[in-house]
Short mmCIF file of C-alpha atoms in Angstrom, two decimals:
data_model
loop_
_atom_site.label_atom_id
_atom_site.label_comp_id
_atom_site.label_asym_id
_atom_site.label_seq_id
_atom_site.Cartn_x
_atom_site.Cartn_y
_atom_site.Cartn_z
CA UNK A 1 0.00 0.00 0.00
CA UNK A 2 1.44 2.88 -0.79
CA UNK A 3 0.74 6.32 0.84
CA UNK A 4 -1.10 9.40 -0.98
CA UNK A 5 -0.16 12.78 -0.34
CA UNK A 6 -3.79 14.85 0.19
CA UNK A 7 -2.20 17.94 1.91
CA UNK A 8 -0.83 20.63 -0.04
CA UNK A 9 2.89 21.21 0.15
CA UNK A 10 4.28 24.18 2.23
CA UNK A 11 7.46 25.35 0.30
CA UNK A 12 10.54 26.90 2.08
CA UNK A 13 12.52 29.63 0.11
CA UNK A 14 16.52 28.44 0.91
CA UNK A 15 18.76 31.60 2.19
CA UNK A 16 22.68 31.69 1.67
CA UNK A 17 24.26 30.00 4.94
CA UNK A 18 26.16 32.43 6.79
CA UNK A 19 30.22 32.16 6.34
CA UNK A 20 31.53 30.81 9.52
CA UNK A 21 35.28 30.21 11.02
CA UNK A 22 36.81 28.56 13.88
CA UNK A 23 36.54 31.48 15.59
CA UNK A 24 32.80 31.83 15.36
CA UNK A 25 30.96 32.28 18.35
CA UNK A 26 27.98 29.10 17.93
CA UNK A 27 25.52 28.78 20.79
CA UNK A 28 23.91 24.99 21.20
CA UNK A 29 20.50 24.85 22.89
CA UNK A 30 20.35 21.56 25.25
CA UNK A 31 23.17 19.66 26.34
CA UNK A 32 21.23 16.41 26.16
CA UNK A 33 23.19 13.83 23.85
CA UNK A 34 22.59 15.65 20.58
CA UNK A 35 23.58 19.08 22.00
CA UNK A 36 27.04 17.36 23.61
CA UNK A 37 27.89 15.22 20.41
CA UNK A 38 27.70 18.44 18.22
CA UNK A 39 29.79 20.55 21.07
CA UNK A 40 32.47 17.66 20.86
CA UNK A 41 32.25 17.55 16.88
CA UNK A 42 32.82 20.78 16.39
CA UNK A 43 35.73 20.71 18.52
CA UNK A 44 37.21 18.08 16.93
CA UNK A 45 36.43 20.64 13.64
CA UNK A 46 38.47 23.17 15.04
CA UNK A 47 35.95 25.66 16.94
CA UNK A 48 36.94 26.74 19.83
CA UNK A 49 34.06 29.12 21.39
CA UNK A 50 31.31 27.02 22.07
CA UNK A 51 28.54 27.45 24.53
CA UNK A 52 25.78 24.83 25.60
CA UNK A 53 22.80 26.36 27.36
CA UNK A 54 20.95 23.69 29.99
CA UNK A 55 17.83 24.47 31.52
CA UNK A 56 18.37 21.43 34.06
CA UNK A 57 21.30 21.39 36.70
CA UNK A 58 22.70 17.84 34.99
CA UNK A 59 23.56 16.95 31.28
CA UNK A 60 21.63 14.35 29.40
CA UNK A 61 18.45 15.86 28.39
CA UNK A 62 16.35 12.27 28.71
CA UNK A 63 18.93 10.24 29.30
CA UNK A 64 19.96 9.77 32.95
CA UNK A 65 21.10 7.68 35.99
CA UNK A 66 20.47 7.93 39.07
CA UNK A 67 22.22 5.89 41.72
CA UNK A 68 20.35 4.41 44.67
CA UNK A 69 20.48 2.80 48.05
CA UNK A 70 20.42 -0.32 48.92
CA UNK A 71 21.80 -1.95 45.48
CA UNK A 72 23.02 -5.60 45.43
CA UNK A 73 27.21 -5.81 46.00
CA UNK A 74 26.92 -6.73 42.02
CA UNK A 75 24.66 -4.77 41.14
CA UNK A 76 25.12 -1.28 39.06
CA UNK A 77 23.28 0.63 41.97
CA UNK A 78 21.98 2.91 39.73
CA UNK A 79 18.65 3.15 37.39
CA UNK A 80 17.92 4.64 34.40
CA UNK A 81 15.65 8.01 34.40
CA UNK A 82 15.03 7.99 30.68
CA UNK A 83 17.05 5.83 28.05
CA UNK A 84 16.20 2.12 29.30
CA UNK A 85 18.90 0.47 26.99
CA UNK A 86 22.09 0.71 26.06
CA UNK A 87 22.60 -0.16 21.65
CA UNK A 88 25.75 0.20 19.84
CA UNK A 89 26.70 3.30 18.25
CA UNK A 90 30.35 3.91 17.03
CA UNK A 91 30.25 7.40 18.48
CA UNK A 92 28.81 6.26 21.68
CA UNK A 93 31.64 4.24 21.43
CA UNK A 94 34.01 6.70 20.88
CA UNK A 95 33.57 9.31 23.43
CA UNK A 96 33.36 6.23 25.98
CA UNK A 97 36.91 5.68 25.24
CA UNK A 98 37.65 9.54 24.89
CA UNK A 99 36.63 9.98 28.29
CA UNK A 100 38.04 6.65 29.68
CA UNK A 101 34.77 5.38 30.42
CA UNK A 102 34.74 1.26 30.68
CA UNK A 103 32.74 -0.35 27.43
CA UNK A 104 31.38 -3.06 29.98
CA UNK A 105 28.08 -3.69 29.59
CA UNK A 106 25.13 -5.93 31.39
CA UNK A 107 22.40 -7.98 30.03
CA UNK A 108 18.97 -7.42 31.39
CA UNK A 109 16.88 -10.52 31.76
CA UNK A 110 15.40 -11.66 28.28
CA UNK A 111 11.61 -9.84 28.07
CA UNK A 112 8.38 -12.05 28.32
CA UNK A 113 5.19 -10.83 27.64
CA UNK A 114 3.07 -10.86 30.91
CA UNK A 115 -0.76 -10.84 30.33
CA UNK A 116 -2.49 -8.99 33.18
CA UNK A 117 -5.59 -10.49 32.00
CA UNK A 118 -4.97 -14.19 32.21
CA UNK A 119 -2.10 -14.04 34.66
CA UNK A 120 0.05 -15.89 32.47
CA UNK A 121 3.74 -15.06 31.61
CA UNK A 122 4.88 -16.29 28.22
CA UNK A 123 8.60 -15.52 26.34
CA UNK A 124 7.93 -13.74 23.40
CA UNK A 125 8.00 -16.03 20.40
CA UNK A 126 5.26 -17.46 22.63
CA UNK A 127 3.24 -14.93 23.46
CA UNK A 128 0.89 -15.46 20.49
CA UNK A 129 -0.27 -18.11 18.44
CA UNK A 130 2.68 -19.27 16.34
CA UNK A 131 2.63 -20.55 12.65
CA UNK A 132 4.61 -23.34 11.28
CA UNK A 133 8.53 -22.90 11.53
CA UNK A 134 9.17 -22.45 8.01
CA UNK A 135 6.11 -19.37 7.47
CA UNK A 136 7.89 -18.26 10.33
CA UNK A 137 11.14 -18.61 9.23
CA UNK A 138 10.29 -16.90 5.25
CA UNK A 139 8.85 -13.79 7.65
CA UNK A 140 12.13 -13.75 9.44
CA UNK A 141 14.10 -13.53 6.33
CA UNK A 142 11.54 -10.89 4.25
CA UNK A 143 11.68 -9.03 7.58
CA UNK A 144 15.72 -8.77 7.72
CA UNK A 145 16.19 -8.17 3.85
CA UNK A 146 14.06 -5.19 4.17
CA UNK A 147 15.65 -3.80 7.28
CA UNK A 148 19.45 -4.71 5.76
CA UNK A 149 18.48 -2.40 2.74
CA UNK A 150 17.76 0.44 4.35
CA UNK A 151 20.76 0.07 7.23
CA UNK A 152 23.50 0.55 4.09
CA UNK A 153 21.77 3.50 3.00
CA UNK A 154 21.20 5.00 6.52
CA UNK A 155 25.11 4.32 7.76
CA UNK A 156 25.94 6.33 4.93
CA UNK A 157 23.47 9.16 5.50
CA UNK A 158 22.03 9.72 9.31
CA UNK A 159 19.25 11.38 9.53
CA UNK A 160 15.62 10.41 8.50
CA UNK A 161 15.20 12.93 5.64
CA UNK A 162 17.04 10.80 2.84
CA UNK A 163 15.67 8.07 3.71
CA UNK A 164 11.63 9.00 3.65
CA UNK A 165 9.82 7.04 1.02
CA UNK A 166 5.56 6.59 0.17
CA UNK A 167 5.99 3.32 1.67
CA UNK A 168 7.36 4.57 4.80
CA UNK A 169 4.58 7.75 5.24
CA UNK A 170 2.57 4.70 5.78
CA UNK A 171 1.34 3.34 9.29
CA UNK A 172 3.51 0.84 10.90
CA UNK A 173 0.58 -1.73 10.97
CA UNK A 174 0.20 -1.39 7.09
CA UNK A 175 3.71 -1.92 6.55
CA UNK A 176 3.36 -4.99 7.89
CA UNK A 177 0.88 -6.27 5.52
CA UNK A 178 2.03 -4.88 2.91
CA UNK A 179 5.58 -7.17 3.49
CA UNK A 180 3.38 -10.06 4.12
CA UNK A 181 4.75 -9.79 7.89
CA UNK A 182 1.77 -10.90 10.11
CA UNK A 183 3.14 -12.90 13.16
CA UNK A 184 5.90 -10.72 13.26
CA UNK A 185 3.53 -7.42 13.40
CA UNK A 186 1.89 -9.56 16.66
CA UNK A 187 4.81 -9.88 17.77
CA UNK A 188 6.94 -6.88 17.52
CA UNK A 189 4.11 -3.92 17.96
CA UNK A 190 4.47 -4.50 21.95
CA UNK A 191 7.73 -4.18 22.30
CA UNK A 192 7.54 -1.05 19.45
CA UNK A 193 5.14 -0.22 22.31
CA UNK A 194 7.07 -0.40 25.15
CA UNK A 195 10.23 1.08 23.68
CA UNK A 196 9.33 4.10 22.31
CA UNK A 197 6.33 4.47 19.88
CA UNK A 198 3.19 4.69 22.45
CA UNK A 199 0.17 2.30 23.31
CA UNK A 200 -0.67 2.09 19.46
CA UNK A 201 2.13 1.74 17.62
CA UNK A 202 0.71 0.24 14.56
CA UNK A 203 -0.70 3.55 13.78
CA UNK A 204 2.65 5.62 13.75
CA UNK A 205 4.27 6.21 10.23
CA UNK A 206 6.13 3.36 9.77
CA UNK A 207 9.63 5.40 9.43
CA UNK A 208 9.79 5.42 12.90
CA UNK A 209 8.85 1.77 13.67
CA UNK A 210 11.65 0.65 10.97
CA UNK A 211 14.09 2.84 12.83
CA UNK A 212 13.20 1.00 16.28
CA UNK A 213 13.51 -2.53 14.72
CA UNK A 214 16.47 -1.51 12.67
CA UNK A 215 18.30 -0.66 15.80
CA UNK A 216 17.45 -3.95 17.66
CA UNK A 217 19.45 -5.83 15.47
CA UNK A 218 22.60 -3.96 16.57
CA UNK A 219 22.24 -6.22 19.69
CA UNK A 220 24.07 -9.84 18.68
CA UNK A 221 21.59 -12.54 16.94
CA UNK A 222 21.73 -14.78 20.50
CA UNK A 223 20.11 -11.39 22.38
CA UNK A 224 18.19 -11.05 19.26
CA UNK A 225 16.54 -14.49 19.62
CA UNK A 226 16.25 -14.22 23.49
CA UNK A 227 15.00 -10.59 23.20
CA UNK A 228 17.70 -9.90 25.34
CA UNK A 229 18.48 -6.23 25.53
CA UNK A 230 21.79 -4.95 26.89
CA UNK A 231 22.68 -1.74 29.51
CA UNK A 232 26.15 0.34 30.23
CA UNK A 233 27.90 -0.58 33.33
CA UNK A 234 28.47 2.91 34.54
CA UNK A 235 25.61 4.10 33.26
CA UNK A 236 24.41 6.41 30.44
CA UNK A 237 24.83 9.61 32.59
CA UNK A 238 28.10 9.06 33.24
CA UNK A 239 29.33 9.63 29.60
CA UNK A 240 27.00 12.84 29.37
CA UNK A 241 28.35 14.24 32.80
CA UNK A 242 32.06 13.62 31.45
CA UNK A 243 31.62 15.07 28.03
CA UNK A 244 29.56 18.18 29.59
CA UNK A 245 33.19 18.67 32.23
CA UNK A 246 34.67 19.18 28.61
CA UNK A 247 32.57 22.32 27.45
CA UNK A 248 31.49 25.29 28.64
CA UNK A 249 28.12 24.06 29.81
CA UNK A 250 25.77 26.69 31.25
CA UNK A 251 23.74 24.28 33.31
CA UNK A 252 20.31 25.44 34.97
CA UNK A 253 20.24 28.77 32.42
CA UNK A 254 16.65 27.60 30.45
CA UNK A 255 16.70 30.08 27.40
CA UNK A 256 13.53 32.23 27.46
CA UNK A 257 14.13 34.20 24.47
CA UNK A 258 16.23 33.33 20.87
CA UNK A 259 16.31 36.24 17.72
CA UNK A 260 17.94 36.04 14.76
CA UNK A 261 18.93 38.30 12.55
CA UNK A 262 22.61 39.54 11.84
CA UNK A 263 23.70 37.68 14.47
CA UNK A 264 22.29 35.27 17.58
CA UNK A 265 20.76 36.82 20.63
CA UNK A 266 20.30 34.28 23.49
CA UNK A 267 18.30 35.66 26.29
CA UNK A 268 18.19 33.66 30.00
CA UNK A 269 17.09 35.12 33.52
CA UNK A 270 20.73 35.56 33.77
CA UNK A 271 22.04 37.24 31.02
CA UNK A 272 21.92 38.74 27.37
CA UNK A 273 24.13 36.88 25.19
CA UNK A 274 25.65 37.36 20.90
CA UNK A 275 26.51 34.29 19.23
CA UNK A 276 27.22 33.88 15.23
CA UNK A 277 25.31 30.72 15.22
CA UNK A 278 23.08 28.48 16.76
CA UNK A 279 22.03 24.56 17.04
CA UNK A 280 18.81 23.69 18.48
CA UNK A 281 19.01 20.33 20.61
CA UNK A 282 15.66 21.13 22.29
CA UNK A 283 11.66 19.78 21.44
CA UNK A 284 10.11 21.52 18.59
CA UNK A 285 7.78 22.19 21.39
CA UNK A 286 10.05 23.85 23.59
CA UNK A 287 11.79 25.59 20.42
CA UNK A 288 8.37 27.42 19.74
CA UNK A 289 8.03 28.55 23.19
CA UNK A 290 11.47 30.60 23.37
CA UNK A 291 12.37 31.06 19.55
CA UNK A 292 11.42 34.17 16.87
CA UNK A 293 9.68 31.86 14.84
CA UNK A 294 9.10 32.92 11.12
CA UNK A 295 5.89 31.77 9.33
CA UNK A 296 7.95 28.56 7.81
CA UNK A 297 8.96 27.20 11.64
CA UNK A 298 5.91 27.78 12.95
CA UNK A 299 4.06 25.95 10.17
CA UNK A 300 6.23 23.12 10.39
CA UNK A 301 7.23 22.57 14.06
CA UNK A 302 3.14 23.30 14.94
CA UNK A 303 2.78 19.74 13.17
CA UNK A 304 4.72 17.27 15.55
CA UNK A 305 3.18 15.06 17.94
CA UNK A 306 4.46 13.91 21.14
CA UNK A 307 3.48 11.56 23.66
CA UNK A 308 3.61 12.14 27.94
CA UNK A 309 5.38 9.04 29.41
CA UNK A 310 6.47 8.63 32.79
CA UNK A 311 9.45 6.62 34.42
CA UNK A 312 8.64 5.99 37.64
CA UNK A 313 11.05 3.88 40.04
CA UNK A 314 10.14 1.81 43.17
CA UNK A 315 10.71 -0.44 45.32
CA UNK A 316 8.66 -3.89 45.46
CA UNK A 317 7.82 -7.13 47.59
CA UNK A 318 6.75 -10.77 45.68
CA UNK A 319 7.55 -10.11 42.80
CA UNK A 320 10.32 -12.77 40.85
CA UNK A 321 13.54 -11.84 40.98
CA UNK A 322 15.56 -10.33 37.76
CA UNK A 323 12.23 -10.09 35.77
CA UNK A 324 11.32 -8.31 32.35
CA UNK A 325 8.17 -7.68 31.15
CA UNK A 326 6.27 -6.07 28.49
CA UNK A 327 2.34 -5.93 29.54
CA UNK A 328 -0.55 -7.29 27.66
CA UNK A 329 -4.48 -7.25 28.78
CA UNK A 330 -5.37 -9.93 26.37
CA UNK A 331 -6.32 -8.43 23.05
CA UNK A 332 -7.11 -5.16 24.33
CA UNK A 333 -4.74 -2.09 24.90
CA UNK A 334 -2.63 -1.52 27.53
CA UNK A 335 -4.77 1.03 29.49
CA UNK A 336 -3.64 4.56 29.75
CA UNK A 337 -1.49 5.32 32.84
CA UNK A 338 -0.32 1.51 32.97
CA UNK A 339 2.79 0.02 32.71
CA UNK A 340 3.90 -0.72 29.06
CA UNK A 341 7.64 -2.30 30.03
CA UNK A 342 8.64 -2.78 33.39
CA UNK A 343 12.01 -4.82 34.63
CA UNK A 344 14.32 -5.16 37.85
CA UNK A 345 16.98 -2.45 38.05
CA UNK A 346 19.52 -5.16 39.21
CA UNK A 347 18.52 -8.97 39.81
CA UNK A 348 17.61 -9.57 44.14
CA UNK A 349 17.30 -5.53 44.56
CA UNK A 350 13.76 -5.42 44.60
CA UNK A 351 14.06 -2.26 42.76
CA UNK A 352 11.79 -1.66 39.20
CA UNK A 353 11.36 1.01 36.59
CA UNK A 354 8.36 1.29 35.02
CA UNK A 355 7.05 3.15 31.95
CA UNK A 356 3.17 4.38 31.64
CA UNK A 357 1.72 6.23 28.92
CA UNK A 358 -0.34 9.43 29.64
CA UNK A 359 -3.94 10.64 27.77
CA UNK A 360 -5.19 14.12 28.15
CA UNK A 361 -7.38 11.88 30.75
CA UNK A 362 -4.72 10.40 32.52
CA UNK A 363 -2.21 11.99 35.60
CA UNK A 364 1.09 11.50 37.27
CA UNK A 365 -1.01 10.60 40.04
CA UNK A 366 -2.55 7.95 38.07
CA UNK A 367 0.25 6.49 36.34
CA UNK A 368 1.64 5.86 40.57
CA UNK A 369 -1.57 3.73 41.16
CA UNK A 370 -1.89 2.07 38.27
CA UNK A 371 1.89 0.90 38.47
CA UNK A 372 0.38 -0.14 42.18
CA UNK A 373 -2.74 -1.83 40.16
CA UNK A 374 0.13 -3.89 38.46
CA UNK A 375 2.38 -5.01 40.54
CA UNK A 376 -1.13 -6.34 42.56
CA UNK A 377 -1.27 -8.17 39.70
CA UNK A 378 1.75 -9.88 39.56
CA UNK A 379 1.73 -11.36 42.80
CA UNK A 380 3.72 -8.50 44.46
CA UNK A 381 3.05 -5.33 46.68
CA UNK A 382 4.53 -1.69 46.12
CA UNK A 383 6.18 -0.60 49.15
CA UNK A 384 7.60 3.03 47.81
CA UNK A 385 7.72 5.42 45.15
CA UNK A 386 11.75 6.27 44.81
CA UNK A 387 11.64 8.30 42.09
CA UNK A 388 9.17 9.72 39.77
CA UNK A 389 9.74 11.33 36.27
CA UNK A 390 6.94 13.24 34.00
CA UNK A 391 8.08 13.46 30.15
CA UNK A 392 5.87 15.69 28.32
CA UNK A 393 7.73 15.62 25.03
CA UNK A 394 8.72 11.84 24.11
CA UNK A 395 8.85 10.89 20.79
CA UNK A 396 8.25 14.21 18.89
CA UNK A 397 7.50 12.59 15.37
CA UNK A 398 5.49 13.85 12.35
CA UNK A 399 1.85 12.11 11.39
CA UNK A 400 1.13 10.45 8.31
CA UNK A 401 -0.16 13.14 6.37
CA UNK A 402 2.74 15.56 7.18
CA UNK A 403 5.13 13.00 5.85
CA UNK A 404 3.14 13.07 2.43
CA UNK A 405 2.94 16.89 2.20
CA UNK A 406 6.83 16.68 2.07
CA UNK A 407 7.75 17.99 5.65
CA UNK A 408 10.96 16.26 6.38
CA UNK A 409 12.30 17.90 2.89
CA UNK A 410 10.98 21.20 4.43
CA UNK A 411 12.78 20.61 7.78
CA UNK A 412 16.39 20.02 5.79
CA UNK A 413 15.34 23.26 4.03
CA UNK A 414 15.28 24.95 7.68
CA UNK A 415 18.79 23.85 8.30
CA UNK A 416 21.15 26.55 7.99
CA UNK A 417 18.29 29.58 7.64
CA UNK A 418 18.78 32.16 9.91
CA UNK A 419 21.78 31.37 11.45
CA UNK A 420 20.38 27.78 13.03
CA UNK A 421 20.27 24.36 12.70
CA UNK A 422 18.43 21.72 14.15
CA UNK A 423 19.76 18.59 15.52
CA UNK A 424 17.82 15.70 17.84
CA UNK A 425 15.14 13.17 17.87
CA UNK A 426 12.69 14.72 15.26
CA UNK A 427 15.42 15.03 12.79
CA UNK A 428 17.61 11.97 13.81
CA UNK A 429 15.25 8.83 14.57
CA UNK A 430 13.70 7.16 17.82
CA UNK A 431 16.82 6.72 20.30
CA UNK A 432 20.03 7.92 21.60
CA UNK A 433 22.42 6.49 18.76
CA UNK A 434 20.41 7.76 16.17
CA UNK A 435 20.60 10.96 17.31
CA UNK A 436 24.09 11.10 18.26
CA UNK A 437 25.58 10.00 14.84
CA UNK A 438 22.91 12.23 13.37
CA UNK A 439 24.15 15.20 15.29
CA UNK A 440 27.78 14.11 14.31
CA UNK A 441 27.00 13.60 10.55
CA UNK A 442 25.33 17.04 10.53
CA UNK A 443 27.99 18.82 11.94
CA UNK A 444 31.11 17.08 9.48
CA UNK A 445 28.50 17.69 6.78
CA UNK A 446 27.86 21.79 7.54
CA UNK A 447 30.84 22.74 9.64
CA UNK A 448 33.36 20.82 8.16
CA UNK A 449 33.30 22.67 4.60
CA UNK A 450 32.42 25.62 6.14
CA UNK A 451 35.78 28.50 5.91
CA UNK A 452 38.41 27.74 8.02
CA UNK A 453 40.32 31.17 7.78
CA UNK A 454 40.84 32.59 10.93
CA UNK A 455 40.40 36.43 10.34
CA UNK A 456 36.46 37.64 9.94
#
């Protein structure tokens, strides 16, 4: 099925990109993992008066850890508040080892699929009613040619503008038909579910549902098969602390106010602040809130969706130790406010993370019971919330139609105009290596070939 384009297409008039040098004075808005890859990119480019601007009082935008008490004498003693796992990226890899940062990393129990209806706790190739080996196997292999295909072209170009097709405007779900995929699409919207793409992810344009699945398979085929996934030793927020103690990081100074015209003007409740340049690591949401928006940002950034998610840590009696567990209610939903992944933090701490999915119906307070609700469910009882965390802007993703009208070509005409670029999930993908080697790629692409003579 292919998609059909029945909005009319918004076009962006392209301005000259303003001459930079190493000298330049570039301002980057969020020193979450996009914001600190592009700091240490353009670094490694040769620019040496960089400023990051962090509304929060620690790096890592929604990637975090948090230790806590209490852990196991083996255990990481830490959770994650934000980014669950930990997938390969070759610059991940390479600031690790820039910063002297161990490459260690632990597997998390393989996740089953527990249905809250029946009670019942299945692994996941068992969760649902399975065909004969070899329709399953022919899925497997339609399934991996069509992911391989588009990894070669995506290593080569990071981002998700090149690589937006009809077929991929599409819903998720459809996809899925339309590659004769069926068990697979029963078997892989839950965890699409819990990872990242909300309580129906067959209904989100299947660009970002290929992303997800295309990054799963960076894990080894054994984890693969055992839907094993993987996290860092020392923990994500370790690497974004490290790399922030490397830049001139202006942490707790939220931007209220960004204009552009001949140059950058950065307001905060601190100061007033000039800049030649600036890179947006922030929400499109947020980004409309502080920015001078022309007509052309406006109409495009007004477009993106995001979801409210929570992360909510506690600590729990009964339940089995070293346990992983995507949430099913039969063949209905997963109810707002209810857990759609939950798991141990380390095996015998008696410590989980869980991850609900708001509705405008739905509250913080809500999402706390019904994790409650759950673990009543399970067999176990929730002694204490440890630590709670309310993310209004996950996932900020175009719909459908905006794909059709053309509106990732009209972001990548944004890039550049008035002094800014834009770097992040929206432009990068669904998850924290995407983003980073997006970020990266940008920045070699732009800054790179930009002029390197030092006089203005």
């Amino acid at each position: 099925m292919s998609a059909t384009c029945t909005t009319e297409r918004f076009t962006i008039h392209n301005a000259p990109t303003p001459a930079l040098h190493p000298n330049s004075r570039i301002a980057i808005i969020g020193a979450g993992p996009a914001g600190l890859t592009c700091a240490e990119t353009l670094s490694e480019l040769g620019y040496g008066n960089i400023t990051l601007f962090e509304a929060a009082r620690v790096p890592g935008g929604k990637s975090r850890s948090i230790p806590y008490d209490g852990a196991p004498p083996h255990g990481r003693g830490l959770f994650e508040a934000g980014t669950v796992f930990y997938l390969q990226s070759p610059v991940y890899t390479k600031f690790l080892r820039r910063c002297g940062l161990p490459e260690e990393c632990v597997p998390l129990p393989p996740i089953q699929v527990a249905d809250l209806t029946s009670g019942k706790v299945y692994s996941s190739w068992n969760a649902f009613q399975r065909p004969s080996l070899p329709t399953v196997a022919a899925e497997l292999i339609r399934f991996h040619r069509q992911l391989a295909a588009l990894e070669k072209s995506y290593s080569l170009r990071p981002g998700i503008a090149p690589h937006i097709t009809s077929e991929l405007c599409e819903s998720f779900g459809d996809w899925f038909q339309a590659h004769r995929l069926p068990y697979l699409e029963r078997l892989l919207l839950p965890f699409a579910a819990a990872a990242q793409l909300g309580p129906d992810p067959g209904s989100k344009p299947a660009i970002y549902g290929v992303l997800l699945m295309m990054l799963l398979r960076r894990n080894n085929l054994l984890r693969q098969l055992r839907s094993q996934m993987v996290q860092l030793r020392v923990g994500n927020g370790t690497l974004w602390q490290k790399l922030a103690e490397r830049h001139d990081v202006r942490s707790g100074e939220a931007v209220i106010g960004l204009h552009r015209n001949d140059a950058v003007e950065i307001t905060t409740r601190r100061n007033l602040y000039h800049f030649d340049a600036v890179i947006v690591a922030v929400s499109p949401k947020r980004f409309l809130e502080f920015a001078d928006v022309d007509r052309d940002e406006r109409h495009l950034f007004s477009q993106v969706v995001t979801l409210e998610r929570m992360i909510i840590t506690a600590r729990v009696f009964g339940l089995p130790r070293g346990i992983c567990y995507a949430p099913i209610y039969g063949r209905g939903a997963v109810p707002p406010a209810h857990p759609s992944l939950l798991y141990e933090v380390d095996r015998g701490s008696g410590v989980y993370n869980f991850y609900p999915y708001l509705d405008n119906g739905t509250t913080p307070a809500d999402a706390e019971r019904a994790v409650a609700c759950t673990v009543e469910r399970l067999g176990g009882r929730l002694e204490r919330i440890i630590h709670s965390v309310h993310v209004r802007d996950w996932f900020p993703h175009f719909p459908s139609s905006a794909l059709a009208a053309g509106a990732y070509e009209q972001f990548e005409a944004l890039q550049g105009r008035r002094r800014t670029w834009f770097v992040g999930e929206l432009a990068a993908g669904v998850a924290v290596p995407y983003v980073m080697e997006h970020a990266q790629a940008l920045c070699h692409r732009v800054f790179a070939r930009l002029p390197r003579s030092a006089s203005t």
